[in-house]
mmCIF file of C-alpha atoms and ligand atoms in Angstrom:
data_model
loop_
_atom_site.group_PDB
_atom_site.id
_atom_site.type_symbol
_atom_site.label_atom_id
_atom_site.label_comp_id
_atom_site.label_asym_id
_atom_site.label_seq_id
_atom_site.Cartn_x
_atom_site.Cartn_y
_atom_site.Cartn_z
ATOM 1 C CA PHE A 1 -132.228 -54.847 56.158
ATOM 2 C CA GLU A 2 -134.940 -56.964 54.960
ATOM 3 C CA GLU A 3 -132.404 -60.256 55.248
ATOM 4 C CA ALA A 4 -131.188 -58.741 59.036
ATOM 5 C CA ARG A 5 -134.581 -57.711 60.031
ATOM 6 C CA LYS A 6 -135.646 -61.308 59.397
ATOM 7 C CA TRP A 7 -132.281 -63.075 61.349
ATOM 8 C CA VAL A 8 -133.515 -60.691 64.104
ATOM 9 C CA ALA A 9 -137.035 -61.778 64.112
ATOM 10 C CA ASN A 10 -136.634 -65.433 63.729
ATOM 11 C CA ASP A 11 -132.884 -65.925 65.530
ATOM 12 C CA LEU A 12 -131.745 -63.773 67.974
ATOM 13 C CA VAL A 13 -132.743 -65.804 70.853
ATOM 14 C CA PHE A 14 -131.943 -64.245 74.684
ATOM 15 C CA ASP A 15 -133.376 -66.803 76.514
ATOM 16 C CA LYS A 16 -129.696 -68.741 76.781
ATOM 17 C CA ASN A 17 -127.836 -69.746 79.648
ATOM 18 C CA VAL A 18 -124.768 -67.634 79.315
ATOM 19 C CA ASP A 19 -122.839 -65.034 80.583
ATOM 20 C CA VAL A 20 -122.505 -61.741 78.598
ATOM 21 C CA ASN A 21 -120.508 -58.468 79.428
ATOM 22 C CA LEU A 22 -123.236 -55.646 80.664
ATOM 23 C CA PHE A 23 -121.260 -53.126 79.081
ATOM 24 C CA GLU A 24 -120.726 -54.739 75.988
ATOM 25 C CA SER A 25 -123.953 -55.811 75.522
ATOM 26 C CA THR A 26 -125.796 -52.646 75.910
ATOM 27 C CA ILE A 27 -123.804 -50.424 74.344
ATOM 28 C CA ARG A 28 -123.696 -53.223 71.454
ATOM 29 C CA ILE A 29 -127.159 -54.704 71.103
ATOM 30 C CA LEU A 30 -129.833 -52.540 73.529
ATOM 31 C CA GLY A 31 -127.815 -49.662 72.356
ATOM 32 C CA GLY A 32 -128.207 -51.160 68.305
ATOM 33 C CA LEU A 33 -131.627 -52.061 68.710
ATOM 34 C CA LEU A 34 -133.093 -49.206 69.754
ATOM 35 C CA SER A 35 -130.889 -47.141 67.338
ATOM 36 C CA THR A 36 -132.340 -49.666 64.377
ATOM 37 C CA TYR A 37 -136.323 -49.067 65.856
ATOM 38 C CA HIS A 38 -135.287 -45.147 66.053
ATOM 39 C CA LEU A 39 -134.030 -45.181 62.088
ATOM 40 C CA SER A 40 -136.998 -47.799 61.118
ATOM 41 C CA GLY A 41 -139.733 -47.291 62.973
ATOM 42 C CA ASP A 42 -139.874 -51.140 63.440
ATOM 43 C CA SER A 43 -141.827 -52.135 66.586
ATOM 44 C CA LEU A 44 -139.891 -55.145 66.212
ATOM 45 C CA PHE A 45 -136.853 -53.563 67.295
ATOM 46 C CA LEU A 46 -138.102 -52.264 70.554
ATOM 47 C CA GLU A 47 -139.604 -55.547 71.794
ATOM 48 C CA LYS A 48 -136.106 -57.001 71.359
ATOM 49 C CA ALA A 49 -134.680 -53.950 73.010
ATOM 50 C CA LYS A 50 -136.990 -54.491 75.943
ATOM 51 C CA GLU A 51 -136.489 -58.054 76.348
ATOM 52 C CA ILE A 52 -132.239 -57.481 76.337
ATOM 53 C CA GLY A 53 -132.550 -55.090 79.007
ATOM 54 C CA ASN A 54 -134.910 -56.657 81.244
ATOM 55 C CA ARG A 55 -132.373 -59.648 81.368
ATOM 56 C CA LEU A 56 -129.572 -57.244 81.856
ATOM 57 C CA MET A 57 -131.436 -55.772 84.629
ATOM 58 C CA PRO A 58 -130.023 -58.395 87.536
ATOM 59 C CA ALA A 59 -126.665 -56.838 87.009
ATOM 60 C CA PHE A 60 -127.595 -54.069 89.565
ATOM 61 C CA LYS A 61 -128.913 -56.579 92.307
ATOM 62 C CA THR A 62 -125.463 -55.829 93.971
ATOM 63 C CA PRO A 63 -124.664 -54.308 97.882
ATOM 64 C CA SER A 64 -123.763 -50.343 96.487
ATOM 65 C CA LYS A 65 -126.162 -51.117 93.434
ATOM 66 C CA ILE A 66 -122.961 -50.597 91.285
ATOM 67 C CA PRO A 67 -123.313 -53.312 88.905
ATOM 68 C CA TYR A 68 -121.703 -56.559 87.990
ATOM 69 C CA SER A 69 -119.508 -56.934 84.895
ATOM 70 C CA ASP A 70 -121.503 -60.237 83.981
ATOM 71 C CA VAL A 71 -124.903 -61.466 83.532
ATOM 72 C CA ASN A 72 -126.022 -64.480 82.610
ATOM 73 C CA ILE A 73 -128.855 -63.469 80.538
ATOM 74 C CA GLY A 74 -130.863 -67.185 80.625
ATOM 75 C CA ARG A 75 -130.634 -67.325 84.319
ATOM 76 C CA GLY A 76 -130.656 -63.951 85.428
ATOM 77 C CA THR A 77 -127.684 -64.272 87.438
ATOM 78 C CA ALA A 78 -124.874 -61.660 87.882
ATOM 79 C CA HIS A 79 -121.268 -62.037 89.166
ATOM 80 C CA PRO A 80 -118.540 -60.217 89.229
ATOM 81 C CA PRO A 81 -115.504 -61.299 87.278
ATOM 82 C CA ARG A 82 -114.062 -64.179 89.044
ATOM 83 C CA TRP A 83 -110.749 -62.794 90.393
ATOM 84 C CA THR A 84 -112.364 -59.747 92.269
ATOM 85 C CA SER A 85 -115.648 -57.731 93.420
ATOM 86 C CA ASP A 86 -114.534 -54.504 91.553
ATOM 87 C CA SER A 87 -116.072 -53.448 88.226
ATOM 88 C CA THR A 88 -115.205 -51.422 85.675
ATOM 89 C CA VAL A 89 -115.085 -47.390 85.739
ATOM 90 C CA ALA A 90 -116.184 -46.551 82.303
ATOM 91 C CA GLU A 91 -118.451 -49.890 81.989
ATOM 92 C CA VAL A 92 -120.277 -48.995 84.876
ATOM 93 C CA THR A 93 -121.010 -45.134 83.388
ATOM 94 C CA SER A 94 -121.118 -45.976 80.199
ATOM 95 C CA ILE A 95 -124.585 -47.723 79.683
ATOM 96 C CA GLN A 96 -126.961 -44.678 80.808
ATOM 97 C CA LEU A 97 -127.438 -43.729 77.570
ATOM 98 C CA GLU A 98 -129.301 -46.891 76.373
ATOM 99 C CA PHE A 99 -131.305 -47.479 79.495
ATOM 100 C CA ARG A 100 -132.410 -43.970 79.980
ATOM 101 C CA GLU A 101 -133.722 -44.445 76.251
ATOM 102 C CA LEU A 102 -135.389 -47.679 77.018
ATOM 103 C CA SER A 103 -137.535 -46.064 79.960
ATOM 104 C CA ARG A 104 -138.453 -42.979 77.946
ATOM 105 C CA LEU A 105 -139.893 -45.591 75.156
ATOM 106 C CA THR A 106 -141.400 -47.893 77.393
ATOM 107 C CA GLY A 107 -142.864 -46.019 80.498
ATOM 108 C CA ASP A 108 -140.927 -48.509 82.926
ATOM 109 C CA GLU A 109 -138.916 -46.116 84.841
ATOM 110 C CA LYS A 110 -136.772 -49.084 86.269
ATOM 111 C CA PHE A 111 -134.005 -48.888 83.551
ATOM 112 C CA GLN A 112 -133.140 -45.238 83.642
ATOM 113 C CA LYS A 113 -133.684 -45.236 88.019
ATOM 114 C CA ALA A 114 -130.745 -47.917 87.607
ATOM 115 C CA VAL A 115 -128.474 -46.402 85.544
ATOM 116 C CA ASP A 116 -129.375 -42.572 87.408
ATOM 117 C CA GLU A 117 -128.200 -43.520 90.471
ATOM 118 C CA VAL A 118 -125.063 -45.145 89.251
ATOM 119 C CA MET A 119 -124.534 -41.359 88.226
ATOM 120 C CA LYS A 120 -125.102 -39.909 90.884
ATOM 121 C CA HIS A 121 -123.472 -42.298 93.137
ATOM 122 C CA VAL A 122 -119.818 -41.543 91.525
ATOM 123 C CA HIS A 123 -120.561 -37.649 91.094
ATOM 124 C CA THR A 124 -120.416 -38.008 94.872
ATOM 125 C CA LEU A 125 -117.504 -40.047 95.666
ATOM 126 C CA SER A 126 -113.997 -39.384 96.886
ATOM 127 C CA GLY A 127 -110.731 -40.936 95.037
ATOM 128 C CA LYS A 128 -111.317 -38.002 92.251
ATOM 129 C CA ASN A 129 -108.389 -35.790 91.160
ATOM 130 C CA ASP A 130 -109.472 -32.922 89.872
ATOM 131 C CA GLY A 131 -112.683 -34.760 88.332
ATOM 132 C CA LEU A 132 -110.696 -37.452 86.641
ATOM 133 C CA VAL A 133 -111.610 -41.346 87.966
ATOM 134 C CA PRO A 134 -109.749 -44.069 88.506
ATOM 135 C CA MET A 135 -110.352 -47.388 87.000
ATOM 136 C CA PHE A 136 -111.779 -49.401 89.187
ATOM 137 C CA ILE A 137 -115.062 -48.866 91.607
ATOM 138 C CA ASN A 138 -116.051 -52.109 94.066
ATOM 139 C CA THR A 139 -119.506 -53.259 93.987
ATOM 140 C CA ASN A 140 -119.873 -54.059 97.572
ATOM 141 C CA SER A 141 -118.403 -50.928 99.096
ATOM 142 C CA GLY A 142 -119.506 -48.814 96.267
ATOM 143 C CA GLN A 143 -115.604 -46.763 96.665
ATOM 144 C CA PHE A 144 -113.598 -46.832 93.792
ATOM 145 C CA THR A 145 -110.587 -49.228 94.550
ATOM 146 C CA HIS A 146 -107.245 -49.269 92.946
ATOM 147 C CA LEU A 147 -106.404 -45.464 93.564
ATOM 148 C CA GLY A 148 -103.996 -43.433 92.129
ATOM 149 C CA VAL A 149 -103.756 -43.975 88.619
ATOM 150 C CA TYR A 150 -105.807 -41.318 86.326
ATOM 151 C CA THR A 151 -106.022 -42.332 82.319
ATOM 152 C CA LEU A 152 -108.635 -41.124 79.461
ATOM 153 C CA GLY A 153 -107.470 -44.848 77.672
ATOM 154 C CA ALA A 154 -109.084 -48.465 79.017
ATOM 155 C CA ARG A 155 -111.269 -48.511 81.579
ATOM 156 C CA ALA A 156 -112.046 -44.604 82.456
ATOM 157 C CA ASP A 157 -112.321 -43.087 78.531
ATOM 158 C CA SER A 158 -116.094 -43.201 77.999
ATOM 159 C CA TYR A 159 -117.294 -42.499 81.455
ATOM 160 C CA TYR A 160 -116.160 -38.604 80.255
ATOM 161 C CA GLU A 161 -117.677 -39.102 76.720
ATOM 162 C CA TYR A 162 -121.125 -40.532 79.012
ATOM 163 C CA LEU A 163 -120.986 -37.176 80.865
ATOM 164 C CA LEU A 164 -121.358 -35.077 77.800
ATOM 165 C CA LYS A 165 -123.701 -36.887 75.946
ATOM 166 C CA GLN A 166 -126.632 -37.708 78.908
ATOM 167 C CA TRP A 167 -126.282 -33.731 79.195
ATOM 168 C CA ILE A 168 -126.914 -33.305 75.719
ATOM 169 C CA GLN A 169 -129.224 -36.510 75.671
ATOM 170 C CA GLY A 170 -131.437 -34.819 78.379
ATOM 171 C CA GLY A 171 -131.582 -31.573 76.589
ATOM 172 C CA LYS A 172 -128.797 -29.960 78.892
ATOM 173 C CA LYS A 173 -130.231 -29.559 81.694
ATOM 174 C CA GLU A 174 -128.442 -32.175 84.562
ATOM 175 C CA ASN A 175 -126.384 -29.908 86.016
ATOM 176 C CA GLU A 176 -124.181 -32.430 87.837
ATOM 177 C CA LEU A 177 -123.488 -34.221 84.404
ATOM 178 C CA LEU A 178 -122.473 -30.800 83.213
ATOM 179 C CA GLU A 179 -119.997 -30.351 86.054
ATOM 180 C CA ASP A 180 -118.300 -33.115 86.380
ATOM 181 C CA TYR A 181 -117.787 -32.748 82.560
ATOM 182 C CA MET A 182 -116.036 -29.454 82.542
ATOM 183 C CA ARG A 183 -114.159 -30.617 85.856
ATOM 184 C CA ALA A 184 -112.824 -33.194 83.942
ATOM 185 C CA ILE A 185 -110.953 -31.443 81.013
ATOM 186 C CA GLU A 186 -109.697 -29.099 83.318
ATOM 187 C CA GLY A 187 -108.348 -31.802 85.152
ATOM 188 C CA VAL A 188 -107.147 -33.481 81.921
ATOM 189 C CA LYS A 189 -104.983 -30.265 81.001
ATOM 190 C CA LYS A 190 -103.889 -29.663 84.114
ATOM 191 C CA HIS A 191 -102.471 -33.258 84.656
ATOM 192 C CA LEU A 192 -102.478 -35.121 81.192
ATOM 193 C CA LEU A 193 -101.235 -32.695 78.397
ATOM 194 C CA LYS A 194 -97.887 -32.312 77.618
ATOM 195 C CA ARG A 195 -96.210 -32.294 74.333
ATOM 196 C CA SER A 196 -94.010 -34.250 71.846
ATOM 197 C CA GLN A 197 -90.828 -33.557 70.348
ATOM 198 C CA PRO A 198 -89.911 -33.129 67.734
ATOM 199 C CA LYS A 199 -93.610 -31.735 66.239
ATOM 200 C CA LYS A 200 -94.633 -30.631 69.325
ATOM 201 C CA LEU A 201 -97.829 -32.777 69.536
ATOM 202 C CA THR A 202 -100.501 -32.066 72.314
ATOM 203 C CA PHE A 203 -101.021 -35.523 73.732
ATOM 204 C CA VAL A 204 -102.547 -37.043 76.734
ATOM 205 C CA GLY A 205 -100.825 -38.791 78.911
ATOM 206 C CA GLU A 206 -101.419 -41.219 82.445
ATOM 207 C CA LEU A 207 -100.818 -40.506 85.739
ATOM 208 C CA ALA A 208 -99.782 -42.789 87.999
ATOM 209 C CA HIS A 209 -99.418 -42.371 91.883
ATOM 210 C CA GLY A 210 -97.549 -38.776 90.632
ATOM 211 C CA HIS A 211 -95.640 -39.379 88.027
ATOM 212 C CA PHE A 212 -96.386 -38.724 85.027
ATOM 213 C CA SER A 213 -95.967 -41.193 81.704
ATOM 214 C CA ALA A 214 -96.324 -40.617 78.202
ATOM 215 C CA LYS A 215 -98.574 -42.973 77.324
ATOM 216 C CA MET A 216 -101.508 -43.312 75.095
ATOM 217 C CA ASP A 217 -103.649 -45.441 74.339
ATOM 218 C CA HIS A 218 -105.190 -45.314 70.497
ATOM 219 C CA LEU A 219 -109.086 -45.235 72.767
ATOM 220 C CA VAL A 220 -108.444 -41.979 74.172
ATOM 221 C CA CYS A 221 -108.670 -40.885 70.296
ATOM 222 C CA PHE A 222 -112.580 -40.303 71.330
ATOM 223 C CA LEU A 223 -111.635 -37.318 73.001
ATOM 224 C CA PRO A 224 -111.282 -34.818 70.252
ATOM 225 C CA GLY A 225 -114.405 -35.508 68.744
ATOM 226 C CA THR A 226 -115.911 -35.167 72.274
ATOM 227 C CA LEU A 227 -114.932 -31.800 72.575
ATOM 228 C CA ALA A 228 -115.729 -30.535 69.449
ATOM 229 C CA LEU A 229 -119.276 -32.007 70.276
ATOM 230 C CA GLY A 230 -119.168 -30.105 73.501
ATOM 231 C CA ALA A 231 -117.919 -26.816 71.933
ATOM 232 C CA HIS A 232 -120.959 -27.358 69.297
ATOM 233 C CA ASN A 233 -123.158 -27.781 72.092
ATOM 234 C CA GLY A 234 -122.001 -24.083 74.047
ATOM 235 C CA LEU A 235 -119.298 -25.047 75.695
ATOM 236 C CA THR A 236 -115.950 -23.365 75.636
ATOM 237 C CA ALA A 237 -114.501 -22.304 72.349
ATOM 238 C CA ASP A 238 -111.557 -23.499 73.956
ATOM 239 C CA HIS A 239 -112.005 -27.037 74.061
ATOM 240 C CA MET A 240 -112.630 -26.684 70.061
ATOM 241 C CA LYS A 241 -108.895 -25.616 70.783
ATOM 242 C CA LEU A 242 -108.086 -29.041 72.156
ATOM 243 C CA ALA A 243 -109.864 -30.706 69.709
ATOM 244 C CA GLU A 244 -108.239 -29.545 67.144
ATOM 245 C CA ALA A 245 -104.193 -29.830 68.667
ATOM 246 C CA LEU A 246 -105.778 -33.173 69.598
ATOM 247 C CA ILE A 247 -106.888 -34.918 66.069
ATOM 248 C CA GLU A 248 -103.869 -33.746 64.992
ATOM 249 C CA THR A 249 -101.440 -35.797 67.469
ATOM 250 C CA CYS A 250 -104.495 -38.802 66.800
ATOM 251 C CA TYR A 251 -103.357 -38.027 63.192
ATOM 252 C CA GLN A 252 -99.666 -38.402 63.598
ATOM 253 C CA MET A 253 -100.828 -41.747 65.342
ATOM 254 C CA TYR A 254 -100.773 -43.477 61.753
ATOM 255 C CA ALA A 255 -99.116 -40.963 59.634
ATOM 256 C CA GLN A 256 -95.958 -41.716 61.365
ATOM 257 C CA VAL A 257 -95.892 -45.259 61.608
ATOM 258 C CA GLU A 258 -94.650 -47.749 58.766
ATOM 259 C CA THR A 259 -98.140 -48.658 57.267
ATOM 260 C CA GLY A 260 -99.679 -45.616 57.916
ATOM 261 C CA LEU A 261 -102.172 -47.314 60.722
ATOM 262 C CA SER A 262 -101.865 -46.733 64.368
ATOM 263 C CA PRO A 263 -100.704 -49.258 66.929
ATOM 264 C CA GLU A 264 -102.917 -50.062 70.098
ATOM 265 C CA ILE A 265 -100.767 -47.791 72.034
ATOM 266 C CA VAL A 266 -98.069 -45.236 71.590
ATOM 267 C CA HIS A 267 -95.176 -43.606 73.963
ATOM 268 C CA PHE A 268 -94.154 -40.114 72.678
ATOM 269 C CA ASN A 269 -90.630 -38.459 73.090
ATOM 270 C CA LEU A 270 -90.548 -35.657 75.538
ATOM 271 C CA HIS A 271 -87.395 -34.602 74.569
ATOM 272 C CA ALA A 272 -86.016 -34.358 71.116
ATOM 273 C CA GLN A 273 -83.617 -36.812 69.935
ATOM 274 C CA LYS A 274 -81.884 -37.344 66.873
ATOM 275 C CA GLY A 275 -83.446 -39.712 63.520
ATOM 276 C CA HIS A 276 -86.607 -40.419 66.606
ATOM 277 C CA LYS A 277 -90.361 -39.181 65.912
ATOM 278 C CA ASP A 278 -93.177 -38.191 67.867
ATOM 279 C CA VAL A 279 -94.375 -41.782 68.352
ATOM 280 C CA GLU A 280 -92.690 -44.851 69.975
ATOM 281 C CA ILE A 281 -94.089 -48.017 69.842
ATOM 282 C CA LYS A 282 -93.344 -50.793 71.919
ATOM 283 C CA PRO A 283 -93.584 -54.593 70.429
ATOM 284 C CA ALA A 284 -96.289 -55.660 73.043
ATOM 285 C CA ASP A 285 -98.304 -52.429 71.800
ATOM 286 C CA ARG A 286 -97.852 -52.749 68.162
ATOM 287 C CA HIS A 287 -101.248 -54.339 66.716
ATOM 288 C CA ASN A 288 -103.963 -52.775 65.334
ATOM 289 C CA LEU A 289 -107.647 -54.200 65.956
ATOM 290 C CA LEU A 290 -109.496 -52.050 63.050
ATOM 291 C CA ARG A 291 -110.902 -49.383 65.798
ATOM 292 C CA PRO A 292 -112.662 -46.064 65.550
ATOM 293 C CA GLU A 293 -111.694 -43.354 67.647
ATOM 294 C CA THR A 294 -109.905 -41.343 65.314
ATOM 295 C CA VAL A 295 -112.055 -41.581 62.660
ATOM 296 C CA GLU A 296 -114.877 -40.960 64.765
ATOM 297 C CA SER A 297 -113.514 -37.449 66.033
ATOM 298 C CA LEU A 298 -112.406 -37.013 62.088
ATOM 299 C CA PHE A 299 -116.160 -37.004 61.288
ATOM 300 C CA TYR A 300 -117.057 -34.953 64.006
ATOM 301 C CA MET A 301 -114.579 -32.435 63.404
ATOM 302 C CA TYR A 302 -115.286 -32.215 59.928
ATOM 303 C CA ARG A 303 -119.235 -31.491 60.773
ATOM 304 C CA PHE A 304 -118.591 -28.866 62.696
ATOM 305 C CA THR A 305 -115.778 -26.729 60.695
ATOM 306 C CA GLY A 306 -116.048 -28.497 57.021
ATOM 307 C CA ASP A 307 -112.466 -28.296 57.163
ATOM 308 C CA LYS A 308 -111.482 -30.989 53.845
ATOM 309 C CA LYS A 309 -108.279 -31.677 55.342
ATOM 310 C CA TYR A 310 -109.880 -34.113 58.104
ATOM 311 C CA GLN A 311 -111.675 -36.077 55.067
ATOM 312 C CA ASP A 312 -108.524 -36.197 53.663
ATOM 313 C CA TRP A 313 -106.760 -37.519 56.645
ATOM 314 C CA GLY A 314 -109.884 -40.150 57.181
ATOM 315 C CA TRP A 315 -109.373 -40.999 53.265
ATOM 316 C CA GLU A 316 -106.049 -41.872 53.929
ATOM 317 C CA ILE A 317 -106.106 -44.027 56.439
ATOM 318 C CA LEU A 318 -109.287 -45.470 54.496
ATOM 319 C CA GLN A 319 -106.781 -46.797 51.890
ATOM 320 C CA ASN A 320 -104.179 -47.904 54.345
ATOM 321 C CA PHE A 321 -107.321 -50.763 56.177
ATOM 322 C CA ASN A 322 -107.645 -51.213 52.257
ATOM 323 C CA LYS A 323 -104.040 -52.321 51.591
ATOM 324 C CA TYR A 324 -103.149 -53.995 55.276
ATOM 325 C CA THR A 325 -105.823 -55.605 56.584
ATOM 326 C CA ARG A 326 -108.521 -56.413 53.720
ATOM 327 C CA VAL A 327 -108.982 -59.775 53.602
ATOM 328 C CA PRO A 328 -109.377 -60.880 49.715
ATOM 329 C CA THR A 329 -112.343 -63.913 50.271
ATOM 330 C CA GLY A 330 -114.230 -60.849 52.184
ATOM 331 C CA GLY A 331 -114.067 -58.735 54.948
ATOM 332 C CA TYR A 332 -111.081 -56.812 57.475
ATOM 333 C CA THR A 333 -108.598 -57.934 60.110
ATOM 334 C CA SER A 334 -107.147 -56.925 62.856
ATOM 335 C CA ILE A 335 -103.694 -57.243 62.091
ATOM 336 C CA ASN A 336 -100.455 -57.876 64.689
ATOM 337 C CA ASN A 337 -97.790 -55.263 63.721
ATOM 338 C CA VAL A 338 -98.131 -52.228 61.915
ATOM 339 C CA GLN A 339 -95.088 -51.664 61.721
ATOM 340 C CA ASN A 340 -94.327 -54.415 59.034
ATOM 341 C CA PRO A 341 -95.831 -53.276 55.596
ATOM 342 C CA SER A 342 -94.234 -56.580 54.157
ATOM 343 C CA ASN A 343 -96.167 -58.582 56.759
ATOM 344 C CA PRO A 344 -98.326 -57.428 59.019
ATOM 345 C CA GLU A 345 -99.706 -60.629 60.568
ATOM 346 C CA PRO A 346 -103.534 -60.491 60.034
ATOM 347 C CA ARG A 347 -104.791 -62.188 62.669
ATOM 348 C CA ASP A 348 -107.964 -63.789 61.089
ATOM 349 C CA LYS A 349 -110.845 -61.819 63.493
ATOM 350 C CA MET A 350 -112.657 -58.641 62.772
ATOM 351 C CA GLU A 351 -114.024 -57.100 65.748
ATOM 352 C CA SER A 352 -118.022 -55.760 65.242
ATOM 353 C CA PHE A 353 -116.892 -52.504 65.841
ATOM 354 C CA PHE A 354 -115.124 -52.559 62.921
ATOM 355 C CA LEU A 355 -118.568 -52.520 60.914
ATOM 356 C CA GLY A 356 -120.364 -50.673 63.676
ATOM 357 C CA GLU A 357 -118.520 -47.538 64.253
ATOM 358 C CA THR A 358 -115.387 -47.554 62.056
ATOM 359 C CA LEU A 359 -116.870 -47.956 58.831
ATOM 360 C CA LYS A 360 -120.075 -45.960 59.653
ATOM 361 C CA TYR A 361 -117.818 -42.870 60.826
ATOM 362 C CA MET A 362 -115.753 -43.145 57.752
ATOM 363 C CA PHE A 363 -119.111 -43.261 55.488
ATOM 364 C CA LEU A 364 -120.448 -40.221 57.994
ATOM 365 C CA LEU A 365 -117.526 -38.167 57.567
ATOM 366 C CA PHE A 366 -116.877 -39.027 53.400
ATOM 367 C CA SER A 367 -120.847 -37.256 53.419
ATOM 368 C CA ASP A 368 -121.443 -33.196 52.959
ATOM 369 C CA ASP A 369 -125.109 -33.779 54.111
ATOM 370 C CA ILE A 370 -125.439 -32.587 58.046
ATOM 371 C CA ASP A 371 -129.478 -34.692 57.730
ATOM 372 C CA LEU A 372 -127.712 -37.388 57.615
ATOM 373 C CA ILE A 373 -127.725 -38.314 61.119
ATOM 374 C CA ASN A 374 -128.025 -34.191 62.882
ATOM 375 C CA LEU A 375 -126.131 -33.713 65.440
ATOM 376 C CA ASP A 376 -128.659 -31.492 66.961
ATOM 377 C CA LYS A 377 -130.999 -34.555 66.297
ATOM 378 C CA TYR A 378 -129.113 -37.391 67.768
ATOM 379 C CA VAL A 379 -126.824 -38.731 70.094
ATOM 380 C CA PHE A 380 -124.263 -41.302 69.062
ATOM 381 C CA ASN A 381 -123.870 -43.918 71.698
ATOM 382 C CA THR A 382 -120.291 -45.016 72.577
ATOM 383 C CA GLU A 383 -120.875 -47.955 69.957
ATOM 384 C CA ALA A 384 -121.977 -45.594 67.090
ATOM 385 C CA HIS A 385 -125.566 -46.184 67.644
ATOM 386 C CA PRO A 386 -127.634 -42.643 67.177
ATOM 387 C CA LEU A 387 -130.459 -42.122 69.766
ATOM 388 C CA PRO A 388 -132.373 -39.051 69.857
ATOM 389 C CA ILE A 389 -131.814 -35.736 72.002
ATOM 390 C CA TRP A 390 -135.039 -36.106 74.051
ATOM 391 C CA ALA A 391 -135.624 -31.906 73.765
ATOM 392 C CA PRO A 392 -133.818 -30.342 70.862
ATOM 393 C CA ALA A 393 -132.407 -26.826 71.700
HETATM 394 C C1 LIG B 1 -115.945 -49.671 70.968
HETATM 395 O O1 LIG B 1 -116.605 -50.891 71.640
HETATM 396 C C2 LIG B 1 -116.780 -48.916 72.003
HETATM 397 O O2 LIG B 1 -116.174 -47.526 71.317
HETATM 398 C C3 LIG B 1 -115.967 -48.451 73.426
HETATM 399 O O3 LIG B 1 -116.012 -47.296 73.716
HETATM 400 C C4 LIG B 1 -114.694 -48.391 73.355
HETATM 401 N N1 LIG B 1 -113.740 -49.949 72.816
HETATM 402 C C5 LIG B 1 -114.556 -49.946 71.680
HETATM 403 C C6 LIG B 1 -113.548 -49.818 70.011
HETATM 404 O O4 LIG B 1 -112.217 -49.405 70.246
#
């Protein structure tokens, strides 16, 4: 920690002419600094958080106040990607925990105002399907674009997660957030839930212009954990039932594969076919990026139920990460092929969320100490950085 602190003090310089992604920088850098400030009490981290927060603010200067995806943190300019004026829905709705906390700590309300405005606006928007949101939103008009496609995976995932977590962060008072969350889960049940064959696994598919697809991103595996967290916070026991079914599915996305590691995307079989498992994998989807979502959900499930099977599943996954992704000279790597145990094709790339999330959630999963980040006092941001709940229940 001392070594890392020195690095933050001397080498973490934000006055640089570089474009960064608003969402990724918020959840990783701002979230990480705020969390470290809380866990250490060292004001250096708050100072740095304030600086990066201020440097990200130009992203909100758009006609609709829906932020652009990219900011130049040295020049103070922001822009959408070159090919569109759209932003990603999950990105603009998953920066709120961090900016709200920054306002609370600094007393400067501009951070919270900017992100709350996005949520209020999205709350009133048309184009939702029983609470499910499209994947894109236009920074000029403020309207959803590419209507009719609904997923709990890439580009929409953490919208749902942050509805619940903001409600928890704020002391369960902001009813619109809860309403949107509850409606969305009903939308998931109505439009996206199906059961696979032969094991009858409950999974969350996708809807495109009225057509159901049995495709599920590994990213969707955040959902059992989020549902369990909601149930722990007094929402219907139904959500816990669904969480239990979905975490079993997420585990099977590992267990049914040759290396015991999940691919990035699976397709579920809706009809029983001889010799076929529930999970099918397309050649383009068989990589594994060391993602955290299943382990994250296993942690929540274990915390709330005490059922050891969740620790056992996590242990199995860890063994397989060690077997197929560990690099002898240090670290771990993404792999290209979870279906080939004799050559999983290492990529020589370790995403920062492996340390930030995957290993952290493993560590928490294997602990029986509920005060090791007490979930009635802290809420994890979507990069696994714990932030305090403002008014613990
Ligand atoms: C992380 O950056 C966050 O968990 C995000 O919400 C989704 N993608 C990665 C991990 O898979």
